[in-house]
CSV table of C-alpha atoms (C1' of nucleotides) in Angstrom, one decimal:
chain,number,residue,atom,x,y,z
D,1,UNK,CA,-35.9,1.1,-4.4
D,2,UNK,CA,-34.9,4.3,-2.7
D,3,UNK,CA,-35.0,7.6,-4.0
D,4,UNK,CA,-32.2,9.4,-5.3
D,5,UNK,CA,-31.9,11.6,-3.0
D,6,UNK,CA,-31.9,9.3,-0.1
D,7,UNK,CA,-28.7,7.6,-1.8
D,8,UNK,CA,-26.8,11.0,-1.8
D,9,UNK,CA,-27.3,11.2,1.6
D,10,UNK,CA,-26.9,6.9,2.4
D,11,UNK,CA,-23.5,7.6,0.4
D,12,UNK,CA,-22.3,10.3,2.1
D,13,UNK,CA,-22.6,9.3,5.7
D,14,UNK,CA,-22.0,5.8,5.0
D,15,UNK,CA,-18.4,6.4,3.0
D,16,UNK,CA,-15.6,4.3,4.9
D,17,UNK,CA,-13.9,7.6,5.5
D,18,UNK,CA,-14.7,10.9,8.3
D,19,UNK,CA,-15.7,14.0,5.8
D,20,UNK,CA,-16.5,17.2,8.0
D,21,UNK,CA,-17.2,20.7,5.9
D,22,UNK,CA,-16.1,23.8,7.3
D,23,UNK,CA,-16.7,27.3,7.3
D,24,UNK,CA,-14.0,30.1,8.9
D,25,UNK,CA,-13.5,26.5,10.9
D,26,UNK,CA,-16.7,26.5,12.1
D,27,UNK,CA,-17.8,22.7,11.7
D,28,UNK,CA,-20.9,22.9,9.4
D,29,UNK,CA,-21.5,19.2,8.5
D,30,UNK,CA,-20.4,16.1,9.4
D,31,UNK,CA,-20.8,12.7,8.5
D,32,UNK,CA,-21.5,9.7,10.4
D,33,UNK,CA,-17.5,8.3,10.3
D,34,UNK,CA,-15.9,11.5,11.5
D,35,UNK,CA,-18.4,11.7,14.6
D,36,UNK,CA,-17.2,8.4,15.6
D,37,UNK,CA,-13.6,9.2,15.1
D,38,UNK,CA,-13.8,12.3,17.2
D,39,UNK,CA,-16.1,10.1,19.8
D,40,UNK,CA,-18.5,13.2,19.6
D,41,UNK,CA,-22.3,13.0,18.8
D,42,UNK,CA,-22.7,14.7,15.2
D,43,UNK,CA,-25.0,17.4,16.7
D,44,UNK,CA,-22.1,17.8,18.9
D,45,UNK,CA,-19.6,18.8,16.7
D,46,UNK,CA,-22.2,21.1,14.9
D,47,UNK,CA,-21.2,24.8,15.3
D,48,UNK,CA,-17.9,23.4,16.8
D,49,UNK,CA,-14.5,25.6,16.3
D,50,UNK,CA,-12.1,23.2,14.5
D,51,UNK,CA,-9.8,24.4,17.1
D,52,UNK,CA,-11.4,22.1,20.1
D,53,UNK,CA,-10.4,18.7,18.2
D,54,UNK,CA,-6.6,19.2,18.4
D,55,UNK,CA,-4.9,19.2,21.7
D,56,UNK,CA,-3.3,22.7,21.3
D,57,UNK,CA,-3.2,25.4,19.7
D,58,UNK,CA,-0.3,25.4,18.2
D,59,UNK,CA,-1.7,22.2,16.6
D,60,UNK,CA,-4.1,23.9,15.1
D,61,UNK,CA,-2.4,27.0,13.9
D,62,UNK,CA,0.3,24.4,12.3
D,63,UNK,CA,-2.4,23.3,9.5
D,64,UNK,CA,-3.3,26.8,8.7
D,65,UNK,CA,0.0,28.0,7.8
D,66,UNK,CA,1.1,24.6,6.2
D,67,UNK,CA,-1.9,23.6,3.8
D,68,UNK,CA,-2.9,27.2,2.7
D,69,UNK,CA,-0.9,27.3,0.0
D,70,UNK,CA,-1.8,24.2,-1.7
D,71,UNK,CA,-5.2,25.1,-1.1
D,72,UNK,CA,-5.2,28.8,-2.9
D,73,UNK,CA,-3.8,27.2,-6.0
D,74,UNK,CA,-6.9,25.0,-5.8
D,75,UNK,CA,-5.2,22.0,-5.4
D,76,UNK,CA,-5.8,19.1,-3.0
D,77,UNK,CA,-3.5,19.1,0.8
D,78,UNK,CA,-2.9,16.2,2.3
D,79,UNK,CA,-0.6,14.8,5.1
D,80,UNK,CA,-0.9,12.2,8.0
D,81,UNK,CA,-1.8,13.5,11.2
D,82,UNK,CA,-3.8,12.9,15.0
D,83,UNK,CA,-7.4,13.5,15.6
D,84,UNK,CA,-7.8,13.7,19.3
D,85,UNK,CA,-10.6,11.8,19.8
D,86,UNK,CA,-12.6,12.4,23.5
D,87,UNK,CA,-11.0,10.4,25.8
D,88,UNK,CA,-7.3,11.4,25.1
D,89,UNK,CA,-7.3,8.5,22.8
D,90,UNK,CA,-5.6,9.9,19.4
D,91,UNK,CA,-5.9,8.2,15.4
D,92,UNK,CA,-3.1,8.5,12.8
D,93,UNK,CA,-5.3,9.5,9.5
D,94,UNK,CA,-4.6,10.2,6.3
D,95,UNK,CA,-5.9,13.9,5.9
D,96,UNK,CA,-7.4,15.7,2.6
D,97,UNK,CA,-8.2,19.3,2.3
D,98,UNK,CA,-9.8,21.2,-0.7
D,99,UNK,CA,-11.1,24.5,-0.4
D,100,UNK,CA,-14.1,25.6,-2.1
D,101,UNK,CA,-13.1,29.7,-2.2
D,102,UNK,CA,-9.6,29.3,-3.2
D,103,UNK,CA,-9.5,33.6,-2.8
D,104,UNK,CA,-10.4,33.1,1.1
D,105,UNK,CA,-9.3,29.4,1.6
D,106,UNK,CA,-11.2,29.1,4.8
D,107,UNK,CA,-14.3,30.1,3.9
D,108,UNK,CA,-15.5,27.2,3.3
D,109,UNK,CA,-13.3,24.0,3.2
D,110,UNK,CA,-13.9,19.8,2.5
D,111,UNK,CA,-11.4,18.0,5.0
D,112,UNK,CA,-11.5,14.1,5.1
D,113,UNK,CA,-10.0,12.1,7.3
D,114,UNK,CA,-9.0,8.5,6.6
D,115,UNK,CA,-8.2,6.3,9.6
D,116,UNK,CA,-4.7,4.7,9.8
D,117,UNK,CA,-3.8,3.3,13.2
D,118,UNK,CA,-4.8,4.0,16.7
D,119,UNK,CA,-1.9,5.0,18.4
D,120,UNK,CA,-3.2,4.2,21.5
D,121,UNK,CA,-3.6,0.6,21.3
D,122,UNK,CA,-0.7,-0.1,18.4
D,123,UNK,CA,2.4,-1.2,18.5
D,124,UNK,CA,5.6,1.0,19.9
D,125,UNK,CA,8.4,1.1,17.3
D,126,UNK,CA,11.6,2.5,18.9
D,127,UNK,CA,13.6,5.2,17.2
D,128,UNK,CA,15.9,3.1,15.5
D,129,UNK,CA,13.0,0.7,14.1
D,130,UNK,CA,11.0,4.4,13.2
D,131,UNK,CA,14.5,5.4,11.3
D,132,UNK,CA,14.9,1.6,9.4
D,133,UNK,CA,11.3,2.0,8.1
D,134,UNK,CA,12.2,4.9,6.6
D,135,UNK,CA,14.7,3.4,4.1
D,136,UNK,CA,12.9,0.6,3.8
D,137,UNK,CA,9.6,2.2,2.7
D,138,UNK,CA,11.8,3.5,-0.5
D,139,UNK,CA,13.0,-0.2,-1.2
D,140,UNK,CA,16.3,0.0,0.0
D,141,UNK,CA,18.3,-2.8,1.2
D,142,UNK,CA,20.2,-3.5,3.6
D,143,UNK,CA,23.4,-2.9,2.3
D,144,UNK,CA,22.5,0.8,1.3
D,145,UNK,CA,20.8,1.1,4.5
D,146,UNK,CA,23.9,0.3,6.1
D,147,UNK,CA,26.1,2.4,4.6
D,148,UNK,CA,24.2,5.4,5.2
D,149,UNK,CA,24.0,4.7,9.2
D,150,UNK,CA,27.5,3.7,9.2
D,151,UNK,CA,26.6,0.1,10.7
D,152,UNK,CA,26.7,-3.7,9.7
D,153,UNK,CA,24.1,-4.9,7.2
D,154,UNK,CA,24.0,-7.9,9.7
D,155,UNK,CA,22.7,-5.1,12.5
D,156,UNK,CA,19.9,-4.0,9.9
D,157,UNK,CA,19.1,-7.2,9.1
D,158,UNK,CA,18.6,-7.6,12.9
D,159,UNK,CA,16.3,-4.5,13.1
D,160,UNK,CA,14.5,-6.2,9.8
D,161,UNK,CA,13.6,-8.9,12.1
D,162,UNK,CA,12.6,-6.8,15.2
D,163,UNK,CA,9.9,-5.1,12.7
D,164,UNK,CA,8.8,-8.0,11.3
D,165,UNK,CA,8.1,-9.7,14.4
D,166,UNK,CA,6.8,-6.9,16.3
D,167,UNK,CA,4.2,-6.5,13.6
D,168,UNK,CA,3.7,-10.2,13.2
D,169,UNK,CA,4.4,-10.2,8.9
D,170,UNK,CA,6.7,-11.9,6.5
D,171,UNK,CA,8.1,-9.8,5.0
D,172,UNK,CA,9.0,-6.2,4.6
D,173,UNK,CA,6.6,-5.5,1.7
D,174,UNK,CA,3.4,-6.7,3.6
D,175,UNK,CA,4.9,-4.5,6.0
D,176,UNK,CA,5.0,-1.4,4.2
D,177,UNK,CA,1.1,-2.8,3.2
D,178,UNK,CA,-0.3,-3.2,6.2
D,179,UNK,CA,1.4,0.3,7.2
D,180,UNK,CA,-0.4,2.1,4.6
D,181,UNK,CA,-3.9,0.6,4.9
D,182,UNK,CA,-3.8,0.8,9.0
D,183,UNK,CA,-3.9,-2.8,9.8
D,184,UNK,CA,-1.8,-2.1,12.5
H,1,UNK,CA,-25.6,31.4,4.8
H,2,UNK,CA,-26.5,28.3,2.6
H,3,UNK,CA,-29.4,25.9,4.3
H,4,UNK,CA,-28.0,22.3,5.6
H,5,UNK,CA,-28.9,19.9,3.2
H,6,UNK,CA,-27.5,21.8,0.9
H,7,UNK,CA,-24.5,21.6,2.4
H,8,UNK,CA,-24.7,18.1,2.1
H,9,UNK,CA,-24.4,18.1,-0.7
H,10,UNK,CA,-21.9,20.0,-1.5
H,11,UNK,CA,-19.8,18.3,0.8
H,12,UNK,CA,-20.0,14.9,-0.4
H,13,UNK,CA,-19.2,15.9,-4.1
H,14,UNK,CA,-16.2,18.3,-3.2
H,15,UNK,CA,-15.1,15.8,-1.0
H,16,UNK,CA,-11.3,15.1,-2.1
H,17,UNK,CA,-11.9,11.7,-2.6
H,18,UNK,CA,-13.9,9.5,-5.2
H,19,UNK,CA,-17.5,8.6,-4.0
H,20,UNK,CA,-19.7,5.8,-5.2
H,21,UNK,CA,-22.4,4.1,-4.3
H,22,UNK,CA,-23.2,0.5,-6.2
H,23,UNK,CA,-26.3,-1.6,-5.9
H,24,UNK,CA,-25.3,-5.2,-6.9
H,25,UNK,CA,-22.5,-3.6,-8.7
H,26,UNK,CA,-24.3,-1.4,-10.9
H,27,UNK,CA,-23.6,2.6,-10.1
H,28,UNK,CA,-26.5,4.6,-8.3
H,29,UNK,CA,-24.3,7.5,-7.2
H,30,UNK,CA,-21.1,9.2,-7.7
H,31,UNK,CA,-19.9,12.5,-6.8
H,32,UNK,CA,-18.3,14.7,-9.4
H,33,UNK,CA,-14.7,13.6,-8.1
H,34,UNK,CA,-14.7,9.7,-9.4
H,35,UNK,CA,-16.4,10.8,-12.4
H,36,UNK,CA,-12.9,12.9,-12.6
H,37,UNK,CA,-11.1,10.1,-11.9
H,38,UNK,CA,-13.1,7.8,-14.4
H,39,UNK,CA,-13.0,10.5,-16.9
H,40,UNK,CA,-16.4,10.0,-17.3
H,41,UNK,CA,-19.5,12.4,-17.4
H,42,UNK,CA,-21.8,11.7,-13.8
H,43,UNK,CA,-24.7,11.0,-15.7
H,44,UNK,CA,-22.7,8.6,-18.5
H,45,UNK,CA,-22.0,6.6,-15.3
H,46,UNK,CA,-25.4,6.3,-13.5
H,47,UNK,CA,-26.9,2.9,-14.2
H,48,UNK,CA,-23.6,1.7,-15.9
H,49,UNK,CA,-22.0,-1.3,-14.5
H,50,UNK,CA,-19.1,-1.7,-12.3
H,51,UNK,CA,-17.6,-4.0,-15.2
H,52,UNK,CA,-17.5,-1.2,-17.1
H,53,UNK,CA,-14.5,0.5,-15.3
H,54,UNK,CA,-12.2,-2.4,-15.7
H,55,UNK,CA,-10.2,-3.4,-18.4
H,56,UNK,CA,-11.5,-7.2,-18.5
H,57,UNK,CA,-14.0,-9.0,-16.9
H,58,UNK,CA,-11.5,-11.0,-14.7
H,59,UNK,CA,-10.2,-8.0,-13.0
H,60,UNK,CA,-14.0,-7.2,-11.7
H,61,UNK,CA,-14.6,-10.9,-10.5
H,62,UNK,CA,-10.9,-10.7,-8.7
H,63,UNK,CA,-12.7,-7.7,-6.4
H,64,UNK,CA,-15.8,-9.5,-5.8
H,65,UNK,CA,-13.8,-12.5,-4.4
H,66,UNK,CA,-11.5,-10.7,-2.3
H,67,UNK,CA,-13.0,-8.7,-0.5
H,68,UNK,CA,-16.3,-9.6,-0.1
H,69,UNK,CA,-15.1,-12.1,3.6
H,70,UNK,CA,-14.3,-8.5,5.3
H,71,UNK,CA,-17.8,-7.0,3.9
H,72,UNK,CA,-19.9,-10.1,5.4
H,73,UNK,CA,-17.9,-8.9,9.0
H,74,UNK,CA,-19.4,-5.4,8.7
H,75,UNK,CA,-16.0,-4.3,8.0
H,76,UNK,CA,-14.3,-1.6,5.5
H,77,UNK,CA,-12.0,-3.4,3.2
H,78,UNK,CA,-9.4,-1.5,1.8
H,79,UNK,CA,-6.8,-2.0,-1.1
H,80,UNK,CA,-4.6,-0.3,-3.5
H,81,UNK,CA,-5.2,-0.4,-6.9
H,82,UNK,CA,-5.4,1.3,-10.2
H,83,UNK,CA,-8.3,2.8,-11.7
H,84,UNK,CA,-8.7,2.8,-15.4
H,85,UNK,CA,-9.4,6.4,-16.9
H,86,UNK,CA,-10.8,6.9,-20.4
H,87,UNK,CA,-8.0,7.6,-22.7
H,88,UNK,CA,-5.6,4.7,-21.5
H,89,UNK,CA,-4.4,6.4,-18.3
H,90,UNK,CA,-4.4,4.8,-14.9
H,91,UNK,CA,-4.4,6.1,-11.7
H,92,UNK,CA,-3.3,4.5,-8.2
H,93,UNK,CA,-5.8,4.5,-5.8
H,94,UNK,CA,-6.3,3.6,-2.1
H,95,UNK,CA,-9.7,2.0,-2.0
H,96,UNK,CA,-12.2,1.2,0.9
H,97,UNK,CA,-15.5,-0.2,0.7
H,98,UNK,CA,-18.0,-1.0,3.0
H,99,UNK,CA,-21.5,-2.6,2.7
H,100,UNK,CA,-24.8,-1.3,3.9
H,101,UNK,CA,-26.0,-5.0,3.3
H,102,UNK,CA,-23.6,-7.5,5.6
H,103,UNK,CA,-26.1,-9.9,4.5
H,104,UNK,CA,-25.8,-9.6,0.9
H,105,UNK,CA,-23.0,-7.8,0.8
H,106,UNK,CA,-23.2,-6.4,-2.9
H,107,UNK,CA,-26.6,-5.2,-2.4
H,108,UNK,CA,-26.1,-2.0,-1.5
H,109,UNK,CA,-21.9,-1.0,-1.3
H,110,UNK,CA,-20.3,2.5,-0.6
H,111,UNK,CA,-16.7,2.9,-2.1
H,112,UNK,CA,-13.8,5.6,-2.3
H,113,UNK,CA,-11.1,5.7,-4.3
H,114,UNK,CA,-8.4,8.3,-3.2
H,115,UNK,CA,-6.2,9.4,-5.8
H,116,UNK,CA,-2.4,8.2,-4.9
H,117,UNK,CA,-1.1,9.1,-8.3
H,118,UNK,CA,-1.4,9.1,-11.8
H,119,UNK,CA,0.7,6.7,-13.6
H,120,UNK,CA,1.2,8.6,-16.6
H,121,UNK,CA,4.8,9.1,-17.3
H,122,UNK,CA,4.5,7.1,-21.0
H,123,UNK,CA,4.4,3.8,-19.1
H,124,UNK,CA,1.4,1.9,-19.9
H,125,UNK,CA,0.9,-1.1,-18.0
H,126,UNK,CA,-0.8,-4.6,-19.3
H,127,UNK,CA,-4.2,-6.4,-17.8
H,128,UNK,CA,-1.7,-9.0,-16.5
H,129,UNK,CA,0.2,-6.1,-14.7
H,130,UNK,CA,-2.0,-4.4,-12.9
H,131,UNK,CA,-3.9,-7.5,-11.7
H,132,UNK,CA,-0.6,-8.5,-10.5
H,133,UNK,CA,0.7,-5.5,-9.3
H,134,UNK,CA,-2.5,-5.5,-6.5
H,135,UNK,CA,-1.2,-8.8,-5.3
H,136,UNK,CA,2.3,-7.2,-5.2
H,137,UNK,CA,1.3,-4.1,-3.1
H,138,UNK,CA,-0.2,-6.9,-0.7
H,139,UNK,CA,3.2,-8.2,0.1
H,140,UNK,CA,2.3,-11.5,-1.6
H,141,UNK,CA,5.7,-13.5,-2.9
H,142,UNK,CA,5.4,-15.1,-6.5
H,143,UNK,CA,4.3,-18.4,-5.5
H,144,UNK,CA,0.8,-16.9,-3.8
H,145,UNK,CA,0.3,-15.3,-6.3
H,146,UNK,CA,0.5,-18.0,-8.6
H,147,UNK,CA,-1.7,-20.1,-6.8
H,148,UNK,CA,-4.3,-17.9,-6.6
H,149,UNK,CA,-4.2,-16.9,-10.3
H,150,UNK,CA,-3.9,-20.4,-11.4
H,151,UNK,CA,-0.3,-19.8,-12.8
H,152,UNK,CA,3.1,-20.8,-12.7
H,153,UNK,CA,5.2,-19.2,-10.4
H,154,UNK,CA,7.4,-18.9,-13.1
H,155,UNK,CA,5.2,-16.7,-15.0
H,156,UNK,CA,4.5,-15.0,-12.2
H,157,UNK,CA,8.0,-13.4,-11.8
H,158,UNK,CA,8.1,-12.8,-15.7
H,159,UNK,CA,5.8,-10.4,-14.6
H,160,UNK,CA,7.6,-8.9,-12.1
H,161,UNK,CA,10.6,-8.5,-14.2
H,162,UNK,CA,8.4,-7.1,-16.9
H,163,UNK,CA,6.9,-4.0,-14.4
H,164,UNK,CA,10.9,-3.1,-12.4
H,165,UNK,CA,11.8,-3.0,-16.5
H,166,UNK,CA,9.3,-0.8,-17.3
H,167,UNK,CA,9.0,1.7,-14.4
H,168,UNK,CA,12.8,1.3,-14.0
H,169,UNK,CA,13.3,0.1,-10.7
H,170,UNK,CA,15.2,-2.6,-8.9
H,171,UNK,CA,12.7,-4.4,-6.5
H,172,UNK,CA,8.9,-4.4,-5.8
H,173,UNK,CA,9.7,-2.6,-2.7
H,174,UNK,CA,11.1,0.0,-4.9
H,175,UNK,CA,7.9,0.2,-7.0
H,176,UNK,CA,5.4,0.7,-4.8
H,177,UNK,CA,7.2,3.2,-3.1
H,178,UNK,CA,7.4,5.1,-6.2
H,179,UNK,CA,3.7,4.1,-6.7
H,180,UNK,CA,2.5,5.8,-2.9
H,181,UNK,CA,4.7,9.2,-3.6
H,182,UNK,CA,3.6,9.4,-7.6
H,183,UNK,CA,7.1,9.2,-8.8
H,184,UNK,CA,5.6,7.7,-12.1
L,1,DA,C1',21.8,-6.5,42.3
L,2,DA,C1',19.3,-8.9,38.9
L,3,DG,C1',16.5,-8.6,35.0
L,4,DT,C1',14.7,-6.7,30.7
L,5,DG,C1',14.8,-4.7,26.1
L,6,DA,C1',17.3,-2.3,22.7
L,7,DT,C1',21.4,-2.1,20.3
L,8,DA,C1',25.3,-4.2,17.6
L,9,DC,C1',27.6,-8.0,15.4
L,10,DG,C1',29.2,-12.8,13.8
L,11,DG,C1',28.0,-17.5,11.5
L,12,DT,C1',25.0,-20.4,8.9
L,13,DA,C1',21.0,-22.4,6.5
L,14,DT,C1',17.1,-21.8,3.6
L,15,DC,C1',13.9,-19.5,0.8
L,16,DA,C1',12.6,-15.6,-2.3
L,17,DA,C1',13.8,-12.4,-5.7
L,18,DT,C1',16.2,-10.9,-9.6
L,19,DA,C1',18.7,-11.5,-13.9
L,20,DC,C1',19.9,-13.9,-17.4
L,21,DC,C1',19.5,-18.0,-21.0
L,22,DG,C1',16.1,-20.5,-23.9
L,23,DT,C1',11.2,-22.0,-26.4
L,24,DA,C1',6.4,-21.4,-27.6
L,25,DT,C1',1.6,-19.5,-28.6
L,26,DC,C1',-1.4,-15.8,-29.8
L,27,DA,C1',-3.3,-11.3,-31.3
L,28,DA,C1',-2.5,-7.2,-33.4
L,29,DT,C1',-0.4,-4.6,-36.9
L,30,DA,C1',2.9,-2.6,-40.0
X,1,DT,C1',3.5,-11.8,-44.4
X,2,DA,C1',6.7,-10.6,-41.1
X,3,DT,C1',7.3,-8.5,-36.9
X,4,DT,C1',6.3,-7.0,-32.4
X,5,DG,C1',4.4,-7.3,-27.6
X,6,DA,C1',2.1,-9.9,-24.3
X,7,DT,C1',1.6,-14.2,-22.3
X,8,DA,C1',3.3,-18.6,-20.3
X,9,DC,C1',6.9,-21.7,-18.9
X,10,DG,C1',11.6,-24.1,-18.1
X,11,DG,C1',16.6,-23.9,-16.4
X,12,DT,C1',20.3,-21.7,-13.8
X,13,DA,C1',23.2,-18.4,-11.2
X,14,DT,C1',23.6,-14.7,-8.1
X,15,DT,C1',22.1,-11.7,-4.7
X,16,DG,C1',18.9,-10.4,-1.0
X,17,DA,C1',15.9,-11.6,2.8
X,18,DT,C1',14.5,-14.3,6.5
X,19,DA,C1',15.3,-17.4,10.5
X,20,DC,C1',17.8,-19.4,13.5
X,21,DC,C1',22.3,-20.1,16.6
X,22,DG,C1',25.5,-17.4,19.5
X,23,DT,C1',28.1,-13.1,22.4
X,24,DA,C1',28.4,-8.5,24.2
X,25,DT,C1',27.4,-3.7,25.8
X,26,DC,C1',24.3,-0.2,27.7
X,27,DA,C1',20.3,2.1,29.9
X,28,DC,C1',16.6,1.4,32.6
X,29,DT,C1',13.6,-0.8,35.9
X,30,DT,C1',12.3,-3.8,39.3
DNA sequence: AAGTGATACGGTATCAATACCGTATCAATA
DNA sequence: TATTGATACGGTATTGATACCGTATCACTT
């Protein structure tokens, strides 16, 4: 049997999700996961300025301002977001921040980043199937979402359809499933 | 500065997600954010087995079954589902696991459970719920389900009924939703 | 100029889900 | 002991969702 300390280490590389530690956003440690979502070699992304994985700046700046506060009170940021990833291919993740000096938040920060979809190679929704989804991810029907949009239930029944057999499903609820765990 | 494999460590149990690591379903390692969510010590949950987190011995068999085709492929299989805490609370998690052993896929498993919300609102939810509610987030109708559970599809919706009554909503769709934003 | 895909809407048929009615067993507990 | 909650199942009625049929307009691209 392996040692303990091998496990840690087994664990932490082997998790089904990219964890990279930061400090000032200076990439300190990686693990296995988050090298391949990035498409860098881990010693690669050692050293790295967190600043080089987004596409611009403003990207980049975006985070700072938006998850600091959740992340001074000590609590847990998350949102859904793009790694670029090298190649100008991007992933939709589910990202988690936590600092670990809530009095200088980015000191030294925990990010993980859970895959969702490759954009790249997934399926286009157009803006009115992106807008449907919407209401129908809060379990409304069609009715309701008609009267909102000022259309027939028979058109969002229609777009219903379009959805489910873009994204080859039954129904809406293994829709909304497969959305969530990145099937697609 | 703090040396590197200390910083290993440090990231993978700040990580803001639940780590463990089973070996034929008994737990090796966790980090000290699923022993939050277990509301367990991390030494109380070294060596214990997996069984031990569930509320009955059917709910830990269900896991085994279902997910173990996507282990075998190499892949990370991935779920929602609710983690029993001591005390009688629950929390919804989004869970991945992946094996380091395709060949026996139990052998030697890494798993994360990402908090999605407690459900802690004074609704406590049966065995017979939250097994079903699993099947529900899956997009599975009431007949599936029965099959698989060796029920009546009859039953099946009896359950239904009883979780929209008690988390006072008006369709599965609606539930879930409330579920992914922690509403409850 | 023809074709394609998205939008919008109507009808209809079928299946799934929800909401009631009822009965019955079983375990826990007041 | 009586009651309550969970489980399991049957019937039925209504609404919602899905899957087809059709037409039509509009923007965009061959």
């Amino acid at each position: 049997m392996v040692e303990f300390a091998d496990l840690n280490s087994v664990a932490f590389d082997m998790a089904p999700i990219g964890i990279v530690l930061t400090e000032q956003r200076v990439i300190r440690v990686v693990n296995d996961v988050f090298a391949g979502l990035t498409g860098r070699r881990k010693d690669a992304l050692q050293g790295l300025s967190f600043r080089e994985l987004y596409d611009s700046p403003r990207e980049f700046d975006d985070f700072r301002d938006i998850g600091m506060a959740a992340l001074q009170r000590g609590e847990t940021y998350s949102d859904e977001r793009l790694l670029a990833k090298q190649g100008g291919v991007a992933t939709w993740c589910r990202f988690r921040a936590r600092t670990l000096t809530p009095a200088d938040p980015l000191a030294r920060v925990v990010m993980t980043y859970a895959a969702i979809s490759d954009v790249s190679s997934g399926v286009r929704l157009t803006p009115r199937e992106r807008e449907v989804v919407v209401f129908l991810s809060q379990g409304k029907t069609s009715k309701e979402i008609a009267l909102v949009l000022g259309l027939s239930p028979r058109t969002i029944e229609d777009v219903r359809a379009r959805l489910l057999k873009k994204l080859q499903v039954r129904n809406v609820t293994e829709l909304l499933s497969r959305l969530a765990s990145g099937d697609f």
